[in-house]
XYZ file of N, CA and C in Angstrom:
729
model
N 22.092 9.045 8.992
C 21.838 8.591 7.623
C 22.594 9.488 6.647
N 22.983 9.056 5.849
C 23.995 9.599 4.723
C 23.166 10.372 3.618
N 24.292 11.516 2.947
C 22.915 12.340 2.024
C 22.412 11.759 0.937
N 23.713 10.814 0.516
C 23.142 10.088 -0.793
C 21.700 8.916 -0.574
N 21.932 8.628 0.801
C 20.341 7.533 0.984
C 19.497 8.703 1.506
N 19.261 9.495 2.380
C 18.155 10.648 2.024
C 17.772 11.019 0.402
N 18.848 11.170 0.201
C 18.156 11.469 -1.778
C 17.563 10.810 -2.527
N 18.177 9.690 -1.840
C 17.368 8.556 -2.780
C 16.541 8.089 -2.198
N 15.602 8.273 -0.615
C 14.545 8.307 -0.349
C 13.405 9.031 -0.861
N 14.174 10.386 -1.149
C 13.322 11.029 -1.202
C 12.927 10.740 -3.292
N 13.711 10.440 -3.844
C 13.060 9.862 -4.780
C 12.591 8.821 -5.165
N 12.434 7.878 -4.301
C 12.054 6.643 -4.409
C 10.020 7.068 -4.053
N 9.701 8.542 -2.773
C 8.906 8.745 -2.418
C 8.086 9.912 -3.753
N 9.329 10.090 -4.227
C 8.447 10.643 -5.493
C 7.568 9.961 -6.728
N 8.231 9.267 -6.770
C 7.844 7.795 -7.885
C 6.775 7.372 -7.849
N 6.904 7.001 -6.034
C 5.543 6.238 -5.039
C 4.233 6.928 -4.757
N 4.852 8.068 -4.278
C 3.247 9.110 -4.542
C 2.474 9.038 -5.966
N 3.410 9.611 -6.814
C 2.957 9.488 -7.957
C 2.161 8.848 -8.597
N 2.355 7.415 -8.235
C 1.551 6.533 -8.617
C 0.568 5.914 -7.896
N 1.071 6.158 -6.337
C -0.570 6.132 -5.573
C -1.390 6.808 -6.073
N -1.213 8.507 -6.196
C -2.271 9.379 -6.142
C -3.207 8.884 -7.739
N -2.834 8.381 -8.624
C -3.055 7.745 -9.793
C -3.733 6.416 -9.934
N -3.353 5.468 -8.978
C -4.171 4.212 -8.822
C -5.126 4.172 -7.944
N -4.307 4.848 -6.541
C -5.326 4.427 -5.796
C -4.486 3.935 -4.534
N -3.342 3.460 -4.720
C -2.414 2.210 -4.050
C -0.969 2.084 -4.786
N -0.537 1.358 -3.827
C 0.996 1.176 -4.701
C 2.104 1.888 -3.791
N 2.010 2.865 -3.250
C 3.094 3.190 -2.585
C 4.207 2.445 -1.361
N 3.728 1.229 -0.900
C 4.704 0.760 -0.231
C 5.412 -0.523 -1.424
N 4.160 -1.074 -2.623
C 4.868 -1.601 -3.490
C 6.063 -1.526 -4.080
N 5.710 -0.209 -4.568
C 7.381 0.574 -4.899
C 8.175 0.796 -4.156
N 7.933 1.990 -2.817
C 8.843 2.661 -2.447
C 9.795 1.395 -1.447
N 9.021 0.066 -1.114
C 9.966 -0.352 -0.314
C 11.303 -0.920 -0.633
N 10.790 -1.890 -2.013
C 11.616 -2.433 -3.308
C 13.032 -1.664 -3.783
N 12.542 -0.024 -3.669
C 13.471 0.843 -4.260
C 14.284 1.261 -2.895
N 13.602 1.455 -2.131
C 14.591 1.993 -0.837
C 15.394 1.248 -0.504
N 14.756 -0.340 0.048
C 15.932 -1.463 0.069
C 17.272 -1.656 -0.726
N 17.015 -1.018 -1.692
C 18.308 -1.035 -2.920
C 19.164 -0.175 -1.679
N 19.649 1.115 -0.522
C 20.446 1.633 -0.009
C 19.895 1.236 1.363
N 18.603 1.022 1.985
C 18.439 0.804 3.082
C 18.549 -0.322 3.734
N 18.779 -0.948 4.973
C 18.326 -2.158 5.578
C 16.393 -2.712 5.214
N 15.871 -3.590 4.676
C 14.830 -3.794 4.621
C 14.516 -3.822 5.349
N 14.259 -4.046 7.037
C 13.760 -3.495 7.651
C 13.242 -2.061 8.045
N 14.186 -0.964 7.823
C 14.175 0.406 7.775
C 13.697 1.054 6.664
N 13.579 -0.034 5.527
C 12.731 0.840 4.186
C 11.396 0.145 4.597
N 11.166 -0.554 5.603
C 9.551 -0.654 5.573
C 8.905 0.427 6.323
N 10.074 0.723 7.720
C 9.360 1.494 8.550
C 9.299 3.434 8.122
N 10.046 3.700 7.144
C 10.433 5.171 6.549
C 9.194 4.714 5.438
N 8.877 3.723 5.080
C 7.474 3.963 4.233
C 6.204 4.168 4.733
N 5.983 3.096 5.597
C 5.036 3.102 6.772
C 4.644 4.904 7.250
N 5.984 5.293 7.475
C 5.871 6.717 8.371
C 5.177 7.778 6.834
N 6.158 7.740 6.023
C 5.774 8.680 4.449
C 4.245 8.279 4.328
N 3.794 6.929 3.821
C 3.347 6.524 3.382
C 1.442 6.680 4.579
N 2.217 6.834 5.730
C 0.421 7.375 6.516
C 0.194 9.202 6.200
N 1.265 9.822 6.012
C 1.053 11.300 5.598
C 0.337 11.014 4.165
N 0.818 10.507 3.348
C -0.038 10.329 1.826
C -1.317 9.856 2.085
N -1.472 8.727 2.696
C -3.034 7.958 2.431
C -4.177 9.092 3.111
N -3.269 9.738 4.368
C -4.261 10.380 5.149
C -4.939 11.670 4.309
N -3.740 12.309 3.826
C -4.234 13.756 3.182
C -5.155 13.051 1.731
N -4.970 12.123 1.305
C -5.724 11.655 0.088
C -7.043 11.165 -0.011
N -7.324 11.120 1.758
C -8.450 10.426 2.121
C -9.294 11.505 2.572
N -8.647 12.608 3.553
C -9.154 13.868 3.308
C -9.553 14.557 2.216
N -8.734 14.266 1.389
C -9.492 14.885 -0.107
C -11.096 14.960 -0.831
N -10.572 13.443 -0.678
C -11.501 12.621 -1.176
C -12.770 11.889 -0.621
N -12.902 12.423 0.471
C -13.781 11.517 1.442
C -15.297 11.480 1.190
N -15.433 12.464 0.068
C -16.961 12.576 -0.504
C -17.043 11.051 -1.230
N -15.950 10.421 -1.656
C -16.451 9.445 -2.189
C -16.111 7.767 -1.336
N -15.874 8.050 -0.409
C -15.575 7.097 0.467
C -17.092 6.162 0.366
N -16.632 5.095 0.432
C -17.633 4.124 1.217
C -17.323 3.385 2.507
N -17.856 4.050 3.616
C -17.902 3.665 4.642
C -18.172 2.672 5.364
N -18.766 1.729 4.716
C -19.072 0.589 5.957
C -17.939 -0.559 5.317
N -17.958 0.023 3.817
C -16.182 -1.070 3.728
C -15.240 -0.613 4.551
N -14.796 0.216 4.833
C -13.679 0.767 5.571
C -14.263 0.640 6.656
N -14.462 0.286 7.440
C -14.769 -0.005 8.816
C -14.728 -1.561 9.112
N -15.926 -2.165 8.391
C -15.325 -3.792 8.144
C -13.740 -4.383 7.548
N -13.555 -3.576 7.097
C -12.036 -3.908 6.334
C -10.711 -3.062 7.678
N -11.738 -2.122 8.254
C -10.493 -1.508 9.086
C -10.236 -2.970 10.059
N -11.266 -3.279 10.920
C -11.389 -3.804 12.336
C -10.428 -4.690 11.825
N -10.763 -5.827 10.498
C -10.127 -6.974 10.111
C -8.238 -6.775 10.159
N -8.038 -5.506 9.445
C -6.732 -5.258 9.319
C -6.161 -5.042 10.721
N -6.417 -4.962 11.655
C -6.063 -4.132 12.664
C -6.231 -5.636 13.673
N -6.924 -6.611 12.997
C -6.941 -7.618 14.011
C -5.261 -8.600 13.338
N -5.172 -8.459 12.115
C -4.167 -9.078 11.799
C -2.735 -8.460 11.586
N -2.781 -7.390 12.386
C -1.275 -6.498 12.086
C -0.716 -7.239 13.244
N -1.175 -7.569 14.320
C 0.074 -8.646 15.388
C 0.468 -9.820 14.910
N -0.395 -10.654 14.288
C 0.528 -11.423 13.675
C 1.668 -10.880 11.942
N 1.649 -10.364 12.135
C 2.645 -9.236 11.014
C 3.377 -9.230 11.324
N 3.418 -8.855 12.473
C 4.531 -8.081 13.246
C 5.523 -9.097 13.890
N 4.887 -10.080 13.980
C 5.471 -11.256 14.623
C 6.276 -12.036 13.455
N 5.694 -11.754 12.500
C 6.561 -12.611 11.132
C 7.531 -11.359 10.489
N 7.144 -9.813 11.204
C 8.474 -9.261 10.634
C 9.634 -9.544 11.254
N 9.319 -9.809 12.727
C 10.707 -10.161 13.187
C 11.373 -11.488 13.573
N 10.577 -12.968 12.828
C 11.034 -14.000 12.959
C 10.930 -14.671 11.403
N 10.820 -14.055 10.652
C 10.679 -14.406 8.925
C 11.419 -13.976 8.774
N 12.407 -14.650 7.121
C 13.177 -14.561 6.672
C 12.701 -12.823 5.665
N 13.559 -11.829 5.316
C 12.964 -10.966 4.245
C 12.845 -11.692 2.935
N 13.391 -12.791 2.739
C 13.317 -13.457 1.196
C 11.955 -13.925 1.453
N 11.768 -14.542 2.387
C 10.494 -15.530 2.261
C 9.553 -14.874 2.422
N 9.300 -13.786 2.786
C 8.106 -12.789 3.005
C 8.557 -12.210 1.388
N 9.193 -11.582 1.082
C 8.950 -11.359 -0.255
C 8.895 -12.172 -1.454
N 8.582 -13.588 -1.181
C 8.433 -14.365 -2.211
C 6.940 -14.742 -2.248
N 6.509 -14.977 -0.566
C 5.167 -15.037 -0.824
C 4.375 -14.051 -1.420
N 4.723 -12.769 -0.895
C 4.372 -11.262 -1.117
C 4.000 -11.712 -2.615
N 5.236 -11.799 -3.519
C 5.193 -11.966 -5.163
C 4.364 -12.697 -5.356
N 4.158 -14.209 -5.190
C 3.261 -15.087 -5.679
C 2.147 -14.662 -5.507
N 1.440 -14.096 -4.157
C -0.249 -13.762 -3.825
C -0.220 -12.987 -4.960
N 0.224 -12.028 -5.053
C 0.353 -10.474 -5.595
C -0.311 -10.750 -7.238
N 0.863 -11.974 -7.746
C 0.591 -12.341 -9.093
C -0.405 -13.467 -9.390
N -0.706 -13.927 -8.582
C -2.280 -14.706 -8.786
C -3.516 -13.111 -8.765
N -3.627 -12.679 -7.512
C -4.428 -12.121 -7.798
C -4.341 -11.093 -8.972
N -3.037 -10.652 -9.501
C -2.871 -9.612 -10.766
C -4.040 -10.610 -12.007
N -3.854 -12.326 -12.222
C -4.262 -12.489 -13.119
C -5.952 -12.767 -12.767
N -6.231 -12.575 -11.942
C -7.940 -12.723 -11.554
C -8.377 -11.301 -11.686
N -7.569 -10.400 -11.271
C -7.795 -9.071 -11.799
C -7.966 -9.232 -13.726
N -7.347 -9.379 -14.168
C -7.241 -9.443 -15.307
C -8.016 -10.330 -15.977
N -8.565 -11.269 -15.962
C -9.322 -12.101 -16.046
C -11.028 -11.490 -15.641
N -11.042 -10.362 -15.101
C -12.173 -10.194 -14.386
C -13.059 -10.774 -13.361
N -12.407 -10.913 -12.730
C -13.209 -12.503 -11.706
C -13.899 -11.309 -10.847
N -15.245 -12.183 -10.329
C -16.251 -10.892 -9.382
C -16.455 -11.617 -8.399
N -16.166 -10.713 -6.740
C -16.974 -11.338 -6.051
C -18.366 -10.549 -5.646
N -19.370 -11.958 -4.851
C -20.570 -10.845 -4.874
C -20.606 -10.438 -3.907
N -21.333 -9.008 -4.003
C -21.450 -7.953 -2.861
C -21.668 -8.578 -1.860
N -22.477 -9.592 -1.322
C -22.923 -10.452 0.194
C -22.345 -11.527 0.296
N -20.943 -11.845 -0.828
C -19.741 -12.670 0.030
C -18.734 -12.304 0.714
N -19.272 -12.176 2.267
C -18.467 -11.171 3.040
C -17.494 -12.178 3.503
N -17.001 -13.312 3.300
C -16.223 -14.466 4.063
C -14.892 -13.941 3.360
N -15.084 -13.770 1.984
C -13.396 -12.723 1.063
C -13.437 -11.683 1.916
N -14.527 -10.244 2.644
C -14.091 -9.624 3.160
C -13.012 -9.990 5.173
N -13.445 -11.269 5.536
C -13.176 -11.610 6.171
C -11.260 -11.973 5.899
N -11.401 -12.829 5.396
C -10.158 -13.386 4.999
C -8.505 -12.119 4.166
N -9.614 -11.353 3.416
C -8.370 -10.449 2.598
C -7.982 -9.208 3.642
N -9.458 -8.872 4.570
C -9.139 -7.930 5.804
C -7.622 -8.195 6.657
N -7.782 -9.401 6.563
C -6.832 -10.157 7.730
C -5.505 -9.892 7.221
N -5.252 -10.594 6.174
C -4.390 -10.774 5.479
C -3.692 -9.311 5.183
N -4.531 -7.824 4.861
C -3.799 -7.065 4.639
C -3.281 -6.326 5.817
N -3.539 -7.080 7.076
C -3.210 -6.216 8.428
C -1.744 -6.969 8.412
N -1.897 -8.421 8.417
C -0.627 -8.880 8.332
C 0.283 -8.682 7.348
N 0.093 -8.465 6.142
C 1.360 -8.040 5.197
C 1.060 -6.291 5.883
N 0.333 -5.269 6.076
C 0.887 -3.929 6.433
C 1.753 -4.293 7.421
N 2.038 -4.729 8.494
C 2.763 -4.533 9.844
C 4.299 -5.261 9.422
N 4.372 -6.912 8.008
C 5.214 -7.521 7.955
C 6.379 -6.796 6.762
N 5.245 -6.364 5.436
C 5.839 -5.830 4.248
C 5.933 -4.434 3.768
N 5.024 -3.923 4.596
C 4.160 -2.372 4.500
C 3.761 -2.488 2.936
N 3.417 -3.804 2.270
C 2.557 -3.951 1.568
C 1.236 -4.419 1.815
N 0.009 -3.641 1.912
C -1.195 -4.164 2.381
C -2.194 -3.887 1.461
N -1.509 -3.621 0.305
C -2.469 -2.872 -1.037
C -3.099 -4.096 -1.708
N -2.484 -4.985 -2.020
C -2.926 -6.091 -2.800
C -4.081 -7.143 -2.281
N -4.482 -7.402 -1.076
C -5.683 -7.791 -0.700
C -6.549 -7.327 -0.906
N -6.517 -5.749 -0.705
C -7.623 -4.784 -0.569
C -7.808 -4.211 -2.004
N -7.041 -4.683 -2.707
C -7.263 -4.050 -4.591
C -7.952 -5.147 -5.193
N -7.503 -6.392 -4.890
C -8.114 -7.353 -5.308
C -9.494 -7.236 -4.704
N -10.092 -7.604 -3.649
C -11.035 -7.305 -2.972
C -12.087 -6.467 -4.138
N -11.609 -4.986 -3.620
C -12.514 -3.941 -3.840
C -12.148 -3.880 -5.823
N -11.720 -4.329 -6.987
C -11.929 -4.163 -8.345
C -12.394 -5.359 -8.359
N -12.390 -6.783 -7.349
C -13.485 -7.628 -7.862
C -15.035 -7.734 -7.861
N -15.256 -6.360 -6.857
C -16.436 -5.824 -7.303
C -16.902 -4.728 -7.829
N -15.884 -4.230 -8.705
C -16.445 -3.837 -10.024
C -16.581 -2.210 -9.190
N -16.056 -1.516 -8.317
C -15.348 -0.165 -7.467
C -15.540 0.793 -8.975
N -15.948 2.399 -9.262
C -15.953 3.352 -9.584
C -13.965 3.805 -9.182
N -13.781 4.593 -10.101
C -12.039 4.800 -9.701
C -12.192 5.718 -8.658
N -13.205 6.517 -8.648
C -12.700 7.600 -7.615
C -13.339 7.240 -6.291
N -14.439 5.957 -6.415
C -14.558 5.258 -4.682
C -13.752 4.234 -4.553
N -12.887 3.693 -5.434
C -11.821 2.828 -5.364
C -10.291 3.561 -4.461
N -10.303 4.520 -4.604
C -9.005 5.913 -4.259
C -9.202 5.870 -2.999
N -10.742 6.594 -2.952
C -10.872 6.932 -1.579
C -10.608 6.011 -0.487
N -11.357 5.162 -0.511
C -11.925 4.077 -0.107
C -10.831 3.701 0.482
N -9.589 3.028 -0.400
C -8.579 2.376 -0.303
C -7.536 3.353 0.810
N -7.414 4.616 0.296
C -6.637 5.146 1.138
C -6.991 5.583 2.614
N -8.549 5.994 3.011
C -9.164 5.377 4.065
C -8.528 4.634 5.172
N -8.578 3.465 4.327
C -8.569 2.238 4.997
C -7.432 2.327 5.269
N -6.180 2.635 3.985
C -4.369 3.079 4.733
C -4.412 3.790 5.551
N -5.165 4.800 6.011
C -4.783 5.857 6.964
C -5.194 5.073 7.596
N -5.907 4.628 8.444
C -6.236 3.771 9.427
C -5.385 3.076 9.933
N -5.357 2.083 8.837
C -4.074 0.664 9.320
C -2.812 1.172 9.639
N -2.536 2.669 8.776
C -1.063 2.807 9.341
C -1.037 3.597 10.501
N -1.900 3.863 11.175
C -1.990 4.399 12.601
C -1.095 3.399 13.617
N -2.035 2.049 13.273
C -2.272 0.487 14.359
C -0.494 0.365 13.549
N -0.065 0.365 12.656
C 1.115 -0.222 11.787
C 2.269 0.889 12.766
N 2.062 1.984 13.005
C 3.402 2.715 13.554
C 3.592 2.800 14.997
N 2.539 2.463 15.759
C 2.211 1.928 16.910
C 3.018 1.047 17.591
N 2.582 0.061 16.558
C 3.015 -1.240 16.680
C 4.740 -1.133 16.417
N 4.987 -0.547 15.483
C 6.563 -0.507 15.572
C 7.211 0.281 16.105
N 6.711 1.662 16.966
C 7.367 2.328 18.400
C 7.287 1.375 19.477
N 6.184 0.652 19.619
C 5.868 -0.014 20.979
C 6.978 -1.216 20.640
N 7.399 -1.700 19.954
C 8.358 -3.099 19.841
C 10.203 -2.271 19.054
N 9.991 -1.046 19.457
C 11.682 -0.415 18.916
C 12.392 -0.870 17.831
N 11.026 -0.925 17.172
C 11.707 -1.050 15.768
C 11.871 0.737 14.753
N 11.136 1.442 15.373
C 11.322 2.923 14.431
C 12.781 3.432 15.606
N 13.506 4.068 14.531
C 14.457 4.961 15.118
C 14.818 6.282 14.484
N 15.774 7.092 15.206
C 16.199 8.398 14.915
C 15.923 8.676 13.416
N 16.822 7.769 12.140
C 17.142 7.615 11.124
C 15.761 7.952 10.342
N 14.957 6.712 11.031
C 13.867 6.330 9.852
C 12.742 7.640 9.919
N 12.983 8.549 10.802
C 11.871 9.597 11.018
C 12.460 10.410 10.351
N 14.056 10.610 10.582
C 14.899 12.221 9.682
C 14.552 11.487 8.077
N 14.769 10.394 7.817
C 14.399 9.720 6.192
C 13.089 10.020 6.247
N 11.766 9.926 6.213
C 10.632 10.018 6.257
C 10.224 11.676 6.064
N 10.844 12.625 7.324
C 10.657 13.953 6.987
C 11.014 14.440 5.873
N 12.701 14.120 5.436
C 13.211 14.797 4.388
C 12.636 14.633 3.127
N 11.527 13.631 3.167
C 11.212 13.638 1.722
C 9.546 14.153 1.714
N 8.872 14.534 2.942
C 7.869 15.337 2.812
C 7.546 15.976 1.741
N 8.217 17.018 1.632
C 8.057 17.856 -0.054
C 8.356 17.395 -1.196
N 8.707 15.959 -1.638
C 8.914 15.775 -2.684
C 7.123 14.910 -2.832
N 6.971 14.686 -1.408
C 5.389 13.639 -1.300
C 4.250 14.801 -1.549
N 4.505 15.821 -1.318
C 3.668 17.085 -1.502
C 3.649 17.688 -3.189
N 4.639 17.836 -3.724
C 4.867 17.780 -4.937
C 4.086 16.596 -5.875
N 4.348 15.486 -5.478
C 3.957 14.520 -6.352
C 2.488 14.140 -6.432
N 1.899 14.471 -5.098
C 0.541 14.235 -4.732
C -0.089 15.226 -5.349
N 0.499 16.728 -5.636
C -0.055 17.494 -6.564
C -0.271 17.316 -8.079
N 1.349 16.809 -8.645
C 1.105 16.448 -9.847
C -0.527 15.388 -10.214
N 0.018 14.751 -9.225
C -0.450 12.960 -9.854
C -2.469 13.496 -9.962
N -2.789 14.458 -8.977
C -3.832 14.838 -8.745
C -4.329 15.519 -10.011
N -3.421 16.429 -10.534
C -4.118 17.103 -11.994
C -4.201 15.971 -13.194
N -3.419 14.907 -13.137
C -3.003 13.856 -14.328
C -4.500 13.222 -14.059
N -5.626 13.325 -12.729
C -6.420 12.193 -13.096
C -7.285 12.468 -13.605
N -7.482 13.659 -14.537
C -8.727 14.274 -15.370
C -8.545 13.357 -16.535
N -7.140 12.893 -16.613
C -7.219 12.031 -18.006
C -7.018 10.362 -18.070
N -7.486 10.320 -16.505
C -7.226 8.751 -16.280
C -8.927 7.885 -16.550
N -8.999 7.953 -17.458
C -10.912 7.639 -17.906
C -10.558 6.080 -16.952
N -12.247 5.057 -16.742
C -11.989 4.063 -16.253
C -11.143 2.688 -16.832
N -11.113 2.842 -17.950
C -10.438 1.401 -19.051
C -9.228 1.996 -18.236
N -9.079 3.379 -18.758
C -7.057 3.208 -18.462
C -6.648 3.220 -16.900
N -7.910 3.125 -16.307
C -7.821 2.882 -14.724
C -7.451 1.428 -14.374
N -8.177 0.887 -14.750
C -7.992 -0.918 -14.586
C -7.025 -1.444 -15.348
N -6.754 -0.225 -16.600
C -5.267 -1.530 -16.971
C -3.980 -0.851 -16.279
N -4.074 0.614 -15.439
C -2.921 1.206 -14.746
C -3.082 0.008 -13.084
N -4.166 0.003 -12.900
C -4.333 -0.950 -11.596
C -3.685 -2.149 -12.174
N -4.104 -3.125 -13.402
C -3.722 -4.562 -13.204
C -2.037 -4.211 -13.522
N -1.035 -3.127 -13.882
C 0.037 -3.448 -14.819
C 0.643 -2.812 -12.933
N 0.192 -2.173 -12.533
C 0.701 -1.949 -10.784
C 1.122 -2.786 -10.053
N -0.135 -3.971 -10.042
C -0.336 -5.296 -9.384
C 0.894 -6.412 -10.224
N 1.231 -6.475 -11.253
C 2.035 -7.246 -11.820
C 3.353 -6.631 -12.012
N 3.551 -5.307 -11.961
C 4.698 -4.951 -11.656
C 5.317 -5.480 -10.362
N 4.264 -4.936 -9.267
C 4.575 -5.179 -8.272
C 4.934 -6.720 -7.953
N 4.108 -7.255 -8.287
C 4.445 -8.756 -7.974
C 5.697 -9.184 -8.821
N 5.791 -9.028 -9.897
C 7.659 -9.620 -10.170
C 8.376 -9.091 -9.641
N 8.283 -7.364 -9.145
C 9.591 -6.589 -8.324
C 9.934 -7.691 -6.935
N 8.499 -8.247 -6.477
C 9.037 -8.670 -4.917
C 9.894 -10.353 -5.225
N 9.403 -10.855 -6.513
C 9.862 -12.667 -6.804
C 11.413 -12.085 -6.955
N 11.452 -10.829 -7.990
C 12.827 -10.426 -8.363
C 13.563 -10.472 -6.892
N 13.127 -9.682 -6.337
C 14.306 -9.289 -5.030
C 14.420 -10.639 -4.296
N 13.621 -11.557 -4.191
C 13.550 -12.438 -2.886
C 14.546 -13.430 -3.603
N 14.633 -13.295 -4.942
C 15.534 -14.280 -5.704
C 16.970 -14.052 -5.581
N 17.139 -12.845 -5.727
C 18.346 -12.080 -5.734
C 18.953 -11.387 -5.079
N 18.436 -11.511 -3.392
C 19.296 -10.840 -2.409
C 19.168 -11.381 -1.141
């Protein structure tokens, strides 16, 4: 791999931390969008995947006083039942057409976010269905944030059991997610030296983003979550349109 795409991994992973450690989520939103700009899209999913289980894990360690546990366990099994079919549409799907659907879900649910739509705590059939769904976009897009954001702010989540919670559940899935792409030779030499080299810029940023959340009150939590979710969703319509 060349130094100019290491560099620009490693700032694409600065960006991405940044704004995980701040929402909650978001890091394969960004970092894959931006890496693809020098990488093969395939190889900016799997150098996120790899970055991107060092972040959720140490964030979940952090934070694990505020975890809620029996979501992350129901939400793990689900994800972990739908990362084979993921995996199966990463390597027989078009990258446009996975990132167009990606965009559309992304931006419906941005405006039900926004809208406030609730589900209730004992309609577990959404936990059924969005579980699934985020095993299959982690393994297809190494986007698996947007089921599980929608999900957990449509019932009305505290920010700092929204964090935990969420990243939890990433450390988990990206266990079953890197697994799955040693066992089928899709990770190589490249995508691990890309992934290491930007360690310290993911260490750096996870520090910053960590002191910034004394001033993230809950209003400016939910409108940094819904403007994430709608970023994200035009970045993926943008690319699937245009490359």
């Amino acid at each position: 791999m060349e130094l100019q795409h290491l560099l620009w991994i490693v700032l694409c992973v600065a960006i991405a931390a940044f704004a995980q450690s701040l929402a909650g989520f978001g890091f394969g939103l960004l970092s894959v969008p931006m890496m693809a700009l020098v990488l093969a899209p395939r190889d900016a999913i799997v150098v996120s995947v790899l970055v991107a289980s060092v972040s959720t894990t140490t964030q979940a360690v952090a934070d694990r006083r505020f975890t809620e546990w029996k979501t992350v366990r129901r939400l793990s099994y689900l994800s972990y039942a739908g990362m084979p079919f993921g995996l199966i549409l990463f390597n027989v799907v078009s990258e446009r057409a996975l990132r167009f659907g990606l965009g559309a879900v992304v931006l419906v649910a941005t405006v039900l976010i926004i809208r406030k739509f609730q589900i209730p705590a004992d309609a577990r059939g959404y936990d059924w269905v969005l579980g699934f769904v985020s095993g299959v976009l982690n393994t297809s897009t190494s986007t698996n944030g947007p089921p599980l954001v929608f999900l957990m702010k449509s019932r009305s989540m505290d920010a700092s059991t929204f964090r935990a919670t969420l990243n939890t559940i990433f450390s988990i899935a990206n266990i079953g997610a890197l697994i799955l792409f040693f066992g089928s030779g899709k990770m190589n030499h490249d995508n691990v030296i890309g992934a290491l080299v930007a360690l310290p810029a993911l260490a750096i940023s996870l520090k910053i983003g960590y002191a910034m959340r004394r001033h993230v009150n809950e209003e400016l939590f939910s409108t940094l979550v819904a403007s994430l979710m709608l970023l994200s969703g035009i970045s993926a319509l943008v690319a699937a349109l245009t490359q």
